[in-house]
Short mmCIF file of C-alpha atoms in Angstrom, two decimals:
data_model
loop_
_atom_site.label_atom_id
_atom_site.label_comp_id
_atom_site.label_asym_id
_atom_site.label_seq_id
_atom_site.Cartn_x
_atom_site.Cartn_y
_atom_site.Cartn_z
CA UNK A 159 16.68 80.34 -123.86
CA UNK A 160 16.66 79.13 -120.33
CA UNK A 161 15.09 75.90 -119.55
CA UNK A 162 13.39 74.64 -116.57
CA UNK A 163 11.05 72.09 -118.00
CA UNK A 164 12.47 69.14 -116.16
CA UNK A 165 15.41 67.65 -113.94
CA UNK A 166 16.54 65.20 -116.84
CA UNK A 167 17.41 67.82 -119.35
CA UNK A 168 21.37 67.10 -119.16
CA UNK A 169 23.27 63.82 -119.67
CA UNK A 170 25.09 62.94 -116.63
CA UNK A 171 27.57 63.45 -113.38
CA UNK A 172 30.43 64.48 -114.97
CA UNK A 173 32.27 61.58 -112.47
CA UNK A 174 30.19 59.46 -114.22
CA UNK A 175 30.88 60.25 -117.65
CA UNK A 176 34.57 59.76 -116.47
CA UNK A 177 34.36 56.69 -115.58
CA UNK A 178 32.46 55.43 -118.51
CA UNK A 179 35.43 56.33 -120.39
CA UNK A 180 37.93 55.01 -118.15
CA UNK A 181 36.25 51.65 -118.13
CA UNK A 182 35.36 51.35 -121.51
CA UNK A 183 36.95 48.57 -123.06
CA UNK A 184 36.44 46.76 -119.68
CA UNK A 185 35.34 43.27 -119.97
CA UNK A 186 32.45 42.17 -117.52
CA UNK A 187 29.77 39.17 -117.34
CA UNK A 188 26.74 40.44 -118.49
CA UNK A 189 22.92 41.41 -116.54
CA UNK A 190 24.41 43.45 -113.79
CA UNK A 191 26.30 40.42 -112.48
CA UNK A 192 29.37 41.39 -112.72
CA UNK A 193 31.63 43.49 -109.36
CA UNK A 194 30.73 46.65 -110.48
CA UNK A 195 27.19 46.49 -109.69
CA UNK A 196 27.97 44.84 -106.40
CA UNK A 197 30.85 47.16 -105.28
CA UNK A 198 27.43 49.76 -106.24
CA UNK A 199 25.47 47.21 -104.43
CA UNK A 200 27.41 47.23 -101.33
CA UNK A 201 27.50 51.00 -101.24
CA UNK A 202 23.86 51.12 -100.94
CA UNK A 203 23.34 48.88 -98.64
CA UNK A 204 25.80 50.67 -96.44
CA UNK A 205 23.94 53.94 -97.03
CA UNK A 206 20.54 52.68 -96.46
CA UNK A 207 22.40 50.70 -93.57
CA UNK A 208 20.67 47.83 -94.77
CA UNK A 209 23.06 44.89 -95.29
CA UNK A 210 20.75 42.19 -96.34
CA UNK A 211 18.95 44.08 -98.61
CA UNK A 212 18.70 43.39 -102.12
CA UNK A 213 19.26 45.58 -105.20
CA UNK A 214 18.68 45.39 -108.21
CA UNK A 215 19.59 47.85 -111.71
CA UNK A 216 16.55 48.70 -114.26
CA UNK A 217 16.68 51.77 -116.77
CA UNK A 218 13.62 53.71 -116.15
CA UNK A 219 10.80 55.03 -113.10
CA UNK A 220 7.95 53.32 -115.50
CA UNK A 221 9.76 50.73 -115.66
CA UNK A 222 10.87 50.24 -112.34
CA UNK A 223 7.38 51.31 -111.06
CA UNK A 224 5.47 48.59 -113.34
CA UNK A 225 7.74 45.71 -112.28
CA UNK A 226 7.85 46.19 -108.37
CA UNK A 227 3.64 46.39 -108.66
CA UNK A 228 4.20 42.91 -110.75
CA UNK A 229 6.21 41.52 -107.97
CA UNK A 230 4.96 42.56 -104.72
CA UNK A 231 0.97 41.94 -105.41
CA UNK A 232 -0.75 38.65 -105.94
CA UNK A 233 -2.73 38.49 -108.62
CA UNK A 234 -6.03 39.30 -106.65
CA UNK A 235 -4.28 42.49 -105.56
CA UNK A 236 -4.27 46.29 -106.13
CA UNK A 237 -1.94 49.18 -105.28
CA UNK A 238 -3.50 51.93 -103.02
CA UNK A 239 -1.99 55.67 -104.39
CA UNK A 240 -2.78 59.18 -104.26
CA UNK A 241 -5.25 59.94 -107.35
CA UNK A 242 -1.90 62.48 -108.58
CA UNK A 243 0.17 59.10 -108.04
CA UNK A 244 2.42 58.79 -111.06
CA UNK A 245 1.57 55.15 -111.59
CA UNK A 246 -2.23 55.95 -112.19
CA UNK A 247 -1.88 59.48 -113.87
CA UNK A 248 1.27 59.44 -116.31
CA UNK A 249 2.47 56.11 -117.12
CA UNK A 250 0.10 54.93 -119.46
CA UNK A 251 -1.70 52.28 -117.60
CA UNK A 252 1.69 50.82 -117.45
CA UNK A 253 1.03 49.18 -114.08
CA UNK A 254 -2.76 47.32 -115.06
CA UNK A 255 -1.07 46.72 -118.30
CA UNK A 256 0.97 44.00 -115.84
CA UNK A 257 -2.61 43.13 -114.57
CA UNK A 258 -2.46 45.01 -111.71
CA UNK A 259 -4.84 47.40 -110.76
CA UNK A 260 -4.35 51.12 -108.82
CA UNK A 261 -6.55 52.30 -106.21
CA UNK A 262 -6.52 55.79 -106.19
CA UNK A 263 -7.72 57.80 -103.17
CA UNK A 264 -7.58 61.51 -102.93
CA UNK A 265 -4.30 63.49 -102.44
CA UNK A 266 -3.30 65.80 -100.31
CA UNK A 267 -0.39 68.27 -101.74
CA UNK A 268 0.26 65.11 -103.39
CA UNK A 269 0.81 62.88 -100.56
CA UNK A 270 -1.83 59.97 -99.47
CA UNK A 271 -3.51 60.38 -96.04
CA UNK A 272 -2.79 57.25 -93.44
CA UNK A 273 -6.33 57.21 -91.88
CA UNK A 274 -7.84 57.53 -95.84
CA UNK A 275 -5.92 54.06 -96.31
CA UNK A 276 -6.79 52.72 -93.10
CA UNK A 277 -10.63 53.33 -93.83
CA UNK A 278 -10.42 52.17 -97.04
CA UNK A 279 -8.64 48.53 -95.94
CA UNK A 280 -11.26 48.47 -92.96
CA UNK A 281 -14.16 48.89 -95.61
CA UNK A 282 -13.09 46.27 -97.55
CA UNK A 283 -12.85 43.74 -95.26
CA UNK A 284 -15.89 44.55 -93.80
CA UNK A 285 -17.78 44.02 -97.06
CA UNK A 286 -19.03 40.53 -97.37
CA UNK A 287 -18.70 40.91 -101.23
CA UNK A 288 -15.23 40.92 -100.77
CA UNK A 289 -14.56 38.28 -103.28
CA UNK A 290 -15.60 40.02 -105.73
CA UNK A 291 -13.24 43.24 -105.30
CA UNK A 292 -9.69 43.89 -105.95
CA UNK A 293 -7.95 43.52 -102.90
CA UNK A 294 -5.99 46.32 -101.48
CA UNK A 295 -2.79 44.57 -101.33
CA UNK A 296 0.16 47.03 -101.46
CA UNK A 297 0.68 50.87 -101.17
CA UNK A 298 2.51 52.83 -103.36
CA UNK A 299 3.92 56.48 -102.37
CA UNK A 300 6.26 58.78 -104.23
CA UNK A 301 8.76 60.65 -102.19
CA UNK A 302 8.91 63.41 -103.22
CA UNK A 303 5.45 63.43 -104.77
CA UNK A 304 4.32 65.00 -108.08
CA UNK A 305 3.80 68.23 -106.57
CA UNK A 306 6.94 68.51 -104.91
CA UNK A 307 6.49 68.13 -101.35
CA UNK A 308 7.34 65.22 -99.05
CA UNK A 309 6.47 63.03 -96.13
CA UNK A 310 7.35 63.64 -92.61
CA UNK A 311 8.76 60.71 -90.69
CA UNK A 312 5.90 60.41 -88.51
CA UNK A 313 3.61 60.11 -92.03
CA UNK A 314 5.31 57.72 -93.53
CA UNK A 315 5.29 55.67 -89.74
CA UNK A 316 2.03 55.94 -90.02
CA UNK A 317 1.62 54.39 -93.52
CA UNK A 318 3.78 51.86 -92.53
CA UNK A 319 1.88 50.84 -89.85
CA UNK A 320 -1.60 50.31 -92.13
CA UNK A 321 0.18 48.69 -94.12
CA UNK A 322 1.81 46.15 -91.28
CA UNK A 323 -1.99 46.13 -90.14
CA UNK A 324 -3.38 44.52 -92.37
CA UNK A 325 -0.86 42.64 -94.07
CA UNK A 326 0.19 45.39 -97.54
CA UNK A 327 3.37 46.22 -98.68
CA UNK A 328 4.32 49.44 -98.92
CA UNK A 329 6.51 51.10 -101.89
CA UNK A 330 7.97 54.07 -102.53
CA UNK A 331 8.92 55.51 -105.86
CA UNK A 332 12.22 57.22 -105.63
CA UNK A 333 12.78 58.77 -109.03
CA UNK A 334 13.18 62.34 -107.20
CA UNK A 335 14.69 60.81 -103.97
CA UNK A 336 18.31 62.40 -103.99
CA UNK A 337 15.50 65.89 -103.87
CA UNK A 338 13.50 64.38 -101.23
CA UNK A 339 15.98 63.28 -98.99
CA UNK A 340 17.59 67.19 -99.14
CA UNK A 341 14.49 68.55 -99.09
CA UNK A 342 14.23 72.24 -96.89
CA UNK A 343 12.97 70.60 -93.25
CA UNK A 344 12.95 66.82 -94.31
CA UNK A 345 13.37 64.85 -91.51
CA UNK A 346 13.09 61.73 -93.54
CA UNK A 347 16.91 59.70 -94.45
CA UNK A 348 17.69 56.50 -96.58
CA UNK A 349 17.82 54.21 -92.67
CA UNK A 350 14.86 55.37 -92.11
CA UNK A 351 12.92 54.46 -95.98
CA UNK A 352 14.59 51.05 -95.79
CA UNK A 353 13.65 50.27 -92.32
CA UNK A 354 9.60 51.51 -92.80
CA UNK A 355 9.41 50.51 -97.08
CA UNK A 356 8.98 46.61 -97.89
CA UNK A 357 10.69 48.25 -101.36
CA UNK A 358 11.35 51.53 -102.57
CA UNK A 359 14.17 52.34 -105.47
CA UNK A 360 17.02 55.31 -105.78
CA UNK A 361 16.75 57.34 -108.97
CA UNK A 362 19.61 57.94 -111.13
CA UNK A 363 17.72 58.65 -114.30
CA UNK A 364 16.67 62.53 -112.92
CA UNK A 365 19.59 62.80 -110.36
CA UNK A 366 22.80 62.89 -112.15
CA UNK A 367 22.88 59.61 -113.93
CA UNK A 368 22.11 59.14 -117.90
CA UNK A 369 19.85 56.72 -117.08
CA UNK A 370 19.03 54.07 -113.49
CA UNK A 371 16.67 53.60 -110.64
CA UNK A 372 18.42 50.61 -108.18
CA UNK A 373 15.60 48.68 -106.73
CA UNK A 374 15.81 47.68 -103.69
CA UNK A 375 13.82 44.88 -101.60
CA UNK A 376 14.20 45.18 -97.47
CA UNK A 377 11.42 42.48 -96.80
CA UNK A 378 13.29 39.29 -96.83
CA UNK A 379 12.19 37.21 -99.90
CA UNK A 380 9.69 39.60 -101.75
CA UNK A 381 12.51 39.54 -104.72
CA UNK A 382 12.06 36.27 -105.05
CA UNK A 383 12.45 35.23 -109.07
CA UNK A 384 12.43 38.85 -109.28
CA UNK A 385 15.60 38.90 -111.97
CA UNK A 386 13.36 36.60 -113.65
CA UNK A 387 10.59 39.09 -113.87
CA UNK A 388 12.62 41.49 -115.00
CA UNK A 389 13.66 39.55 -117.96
CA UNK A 390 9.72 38.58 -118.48
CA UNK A 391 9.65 42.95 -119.01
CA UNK A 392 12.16 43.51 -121.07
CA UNK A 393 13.79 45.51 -118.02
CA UNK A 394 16.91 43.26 -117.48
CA UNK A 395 19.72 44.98 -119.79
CA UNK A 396 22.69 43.00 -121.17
CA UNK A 397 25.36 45.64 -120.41
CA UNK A 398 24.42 45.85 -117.08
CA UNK A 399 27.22 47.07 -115.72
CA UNK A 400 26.62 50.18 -117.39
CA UNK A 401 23.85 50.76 -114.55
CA UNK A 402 25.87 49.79 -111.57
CA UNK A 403 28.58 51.75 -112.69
CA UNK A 404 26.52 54.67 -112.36
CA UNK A 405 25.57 54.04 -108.69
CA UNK A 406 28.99 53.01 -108.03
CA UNK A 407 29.67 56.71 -108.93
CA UNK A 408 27.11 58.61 -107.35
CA UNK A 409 27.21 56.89 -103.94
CA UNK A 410 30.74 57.73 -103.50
CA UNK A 411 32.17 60.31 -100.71
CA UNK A 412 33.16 63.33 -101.86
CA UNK A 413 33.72 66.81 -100.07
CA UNK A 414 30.78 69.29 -100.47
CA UNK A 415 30.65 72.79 -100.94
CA UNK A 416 31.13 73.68 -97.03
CA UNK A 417 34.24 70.92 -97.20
CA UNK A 418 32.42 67.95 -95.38
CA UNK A 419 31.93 64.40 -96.64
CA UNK A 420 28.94 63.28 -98.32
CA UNK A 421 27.68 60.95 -100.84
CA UNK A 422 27.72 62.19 -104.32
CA UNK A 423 24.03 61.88 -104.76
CA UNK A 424 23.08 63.48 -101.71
CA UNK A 425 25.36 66.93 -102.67
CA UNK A 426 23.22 66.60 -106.17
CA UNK A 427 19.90 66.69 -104.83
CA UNK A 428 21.48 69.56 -102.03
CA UNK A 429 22.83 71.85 -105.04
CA UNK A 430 19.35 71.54 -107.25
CA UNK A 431 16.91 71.96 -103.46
CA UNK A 432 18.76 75.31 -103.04
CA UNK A 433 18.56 76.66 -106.03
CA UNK A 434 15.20 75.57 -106.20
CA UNK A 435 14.51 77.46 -103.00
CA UNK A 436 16.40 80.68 -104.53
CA UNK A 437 13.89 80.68 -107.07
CA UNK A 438 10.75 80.13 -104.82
CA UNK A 439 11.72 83.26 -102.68
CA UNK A 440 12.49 85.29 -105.83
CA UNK A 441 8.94 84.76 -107.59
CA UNK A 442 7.81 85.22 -103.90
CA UNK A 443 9.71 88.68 -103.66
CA UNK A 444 8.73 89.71 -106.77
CA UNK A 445 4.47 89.07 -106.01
CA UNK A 446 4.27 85.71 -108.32
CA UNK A 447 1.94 83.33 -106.38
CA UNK A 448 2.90 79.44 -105.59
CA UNK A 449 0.76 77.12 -105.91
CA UNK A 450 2.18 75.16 -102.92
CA UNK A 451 5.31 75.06 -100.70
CA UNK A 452 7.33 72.72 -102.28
CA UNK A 453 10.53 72.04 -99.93
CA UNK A 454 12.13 70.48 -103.19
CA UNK A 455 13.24 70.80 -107.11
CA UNK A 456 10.32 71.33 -108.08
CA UNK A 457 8.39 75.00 -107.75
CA UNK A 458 4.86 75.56 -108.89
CA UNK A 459 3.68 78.61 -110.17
CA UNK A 460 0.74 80.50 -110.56
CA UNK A 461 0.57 82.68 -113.88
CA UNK A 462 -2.03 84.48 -115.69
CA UNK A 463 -2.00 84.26 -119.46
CA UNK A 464 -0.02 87.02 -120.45
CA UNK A 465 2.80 86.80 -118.10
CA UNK A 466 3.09 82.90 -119.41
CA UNK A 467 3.37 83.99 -122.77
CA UNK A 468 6.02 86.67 -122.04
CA UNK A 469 8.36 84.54 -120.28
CA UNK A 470 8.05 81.61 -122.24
CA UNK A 471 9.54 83.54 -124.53
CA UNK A 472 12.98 83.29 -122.63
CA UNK A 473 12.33 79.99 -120.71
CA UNK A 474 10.84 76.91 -120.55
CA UNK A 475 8.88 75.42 -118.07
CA UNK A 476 6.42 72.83 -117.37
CA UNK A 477 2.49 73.00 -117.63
CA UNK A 478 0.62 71.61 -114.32
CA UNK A 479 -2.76 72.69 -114.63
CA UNK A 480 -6.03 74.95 -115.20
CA UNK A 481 -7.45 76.96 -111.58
CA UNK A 482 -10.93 77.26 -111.43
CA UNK A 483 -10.10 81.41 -112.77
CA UNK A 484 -8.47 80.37 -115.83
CA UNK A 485 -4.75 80.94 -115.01
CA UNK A 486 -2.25 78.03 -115.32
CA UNK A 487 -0.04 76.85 -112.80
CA UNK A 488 3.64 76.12 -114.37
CA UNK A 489 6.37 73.95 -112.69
CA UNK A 490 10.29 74.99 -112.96
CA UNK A 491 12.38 72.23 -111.65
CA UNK A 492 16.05 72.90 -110.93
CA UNK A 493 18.61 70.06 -111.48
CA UNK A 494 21.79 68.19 -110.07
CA UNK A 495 23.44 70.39 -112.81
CA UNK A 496 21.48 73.47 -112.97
CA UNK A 497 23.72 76.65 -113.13
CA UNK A 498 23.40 79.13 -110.31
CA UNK A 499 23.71 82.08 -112.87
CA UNK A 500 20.27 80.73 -115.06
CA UNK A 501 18.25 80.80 -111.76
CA UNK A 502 19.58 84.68 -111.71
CA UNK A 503 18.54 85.50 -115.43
CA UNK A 504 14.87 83.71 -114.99
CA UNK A 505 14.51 86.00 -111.51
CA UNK A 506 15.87 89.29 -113.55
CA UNK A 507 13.25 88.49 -116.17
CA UNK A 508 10.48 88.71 -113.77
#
């Protein structure tokens, strides 16, 4: 059986497994305090050339996702997102569970539309009822989104700007972002996310690591008490150096396939893009429809009932959703550690 269901299937880097055994029987001070998590601290900042930023280690996107909404809105506040937005559609009310509320607005291949958010901020403060609505406070973005695809530069400029204009903070989930950031065509690099994002986080959980996302805050003091907060829920772990360690490893230099220098992450999310793009132009070649152009991982596919049914009985994929004509659109997502010879069985099945 092949399987393409997700980009979390494996454990981890094998670096990283390395290293966890090396290290061991190391002793450290506990809640990511320790100089492992800043030597993976440091290493971030330098990528995101960001040197006053602050970072921070939690174990999971929910978790991660739920605790930066706690922190950056006031308790008045909501989160703008695109109705797909993974914080409203599949974390189990995770975020208004902190008593936050989302405010979903229509997507667009995923992603939010600038003017959408600028109309919606004009309209309510325009309303003299006002008081008596949750406030748009902060935006939240995913990058790449749940279908895939990602923002241009200019797009997420432009969201950056609403948000500057009237006064929001603007956050971008990163589970996927070592995908996003090799995406086919992205124009879009870590500078350029820390400079326009108030906070965003790095995945480790789906991009080599057995489990991370490192938070980090560029707008001076929005982390304030926010180790605190993370203790309030249940994300600060004890054995924190366990997390760092992991980021320690994956933002290290190491030569890539064509010989060049890169960071460890970013020749993950390269391998799984182009396989992942291997597999788009086989369906394509062999008359399978896609449901979008997805640049990344992820590849949506359009497939009537009985060829689901016949490959699922060699694969495993992902269900999206029903079109209006009754067929079912599939995802196969390729990973940091996805073998170049599965991608060539699924296509031969077809």
């Amino acid at each position: 059986m092949l399987h393409f269901d997700s980009d979390y299937l494996e454990g981890a880097h094998p670096a990283i497994i390395e290293r966890l055994v090396a290290t061991n029987l190391d002793q450290t001070s506990g809640y990511g305090t320790d100089e492992v998590c800043e030597r993976a601290r440091a290493r971030i900042r330098e990528a995101c050339e960001a040197p006053d930023a602050a970072v921070y280690f939690l174990v999971g996107g929910t978790q991660a996702n739920a605790a930066v909404a706690d922190q950056i809105l006031r308790p008045w506040e909501g989160i703008v997102c695109a109705t797909t937005g993974h914080i409203t559609a599949h974390e189990a009310g995770a975020v208004e569970a902190c008593g936050r509320k989302t405010l979903p607005l229509p997507q667009h291949d995923g992603k939010l539309d600038a003017a959408e958010v600028r109309a919606l901020c004009e309209a309510y403060w325009a309303d003299e009822n006002r008081e008596h609505i949750v406030a748009p406070g902060a935006v939240y973005i995913s990058h790449p989104t749940e279908y895939g695809t990602v923002y241009s530069l200019a797009e997420l400029e432009e969201l950056a700007q609403v948000c500057r204009d009237f006064g929001m903070r603007l956050f971008m989930d990163g589970a996927r972002l070592g995908y996003g950031l090799a995406a086919t065509g992205a124009d879009v690099t870590l500078p350029d996310i820390a400079r326009l994002c108030d906070a965003f986080y790095i995945g480790g959980t789906k991009v080599g690591a057995l489990c991370g996302e490192a938070v980090v805050f560029t707008r001076p003091g929005l982390d304030d008490h926010f180790f605190t907060l993370m203790k309030k829920r249940g994300a600060l772990l004890a054995k924190g150096r366990f997390l760092g360690l992991q980021f320690d490893v994956l933002f290290e230099q190491e030569e890539g396939p064509d010989g060049t220098l890169a960071l460890r992450y970013e020749n993950a999310g390269r391998h799984a893009v182009e396989l992942a793009q291997r597999l788009a132009d086989g369906f394509r070649a062999k008359g399978y429809e896609l449901h979008l152009a997805s640049p990344t991982n992820q590849q949506f596919v359009v497939l009537d009932d009985a060829a689901r049914e016949r490959l699922a009985r060699h694969a495993s994929f992902g269900f999206w959703e029903r079109t209006p004509d009754g067929r079912t659109v599939v995802r196969f997502a390729t990973s940091w550690a996805t073998r170049p010879e599965a991608v060539d069985e699924l296509l031969a099945l077809l």
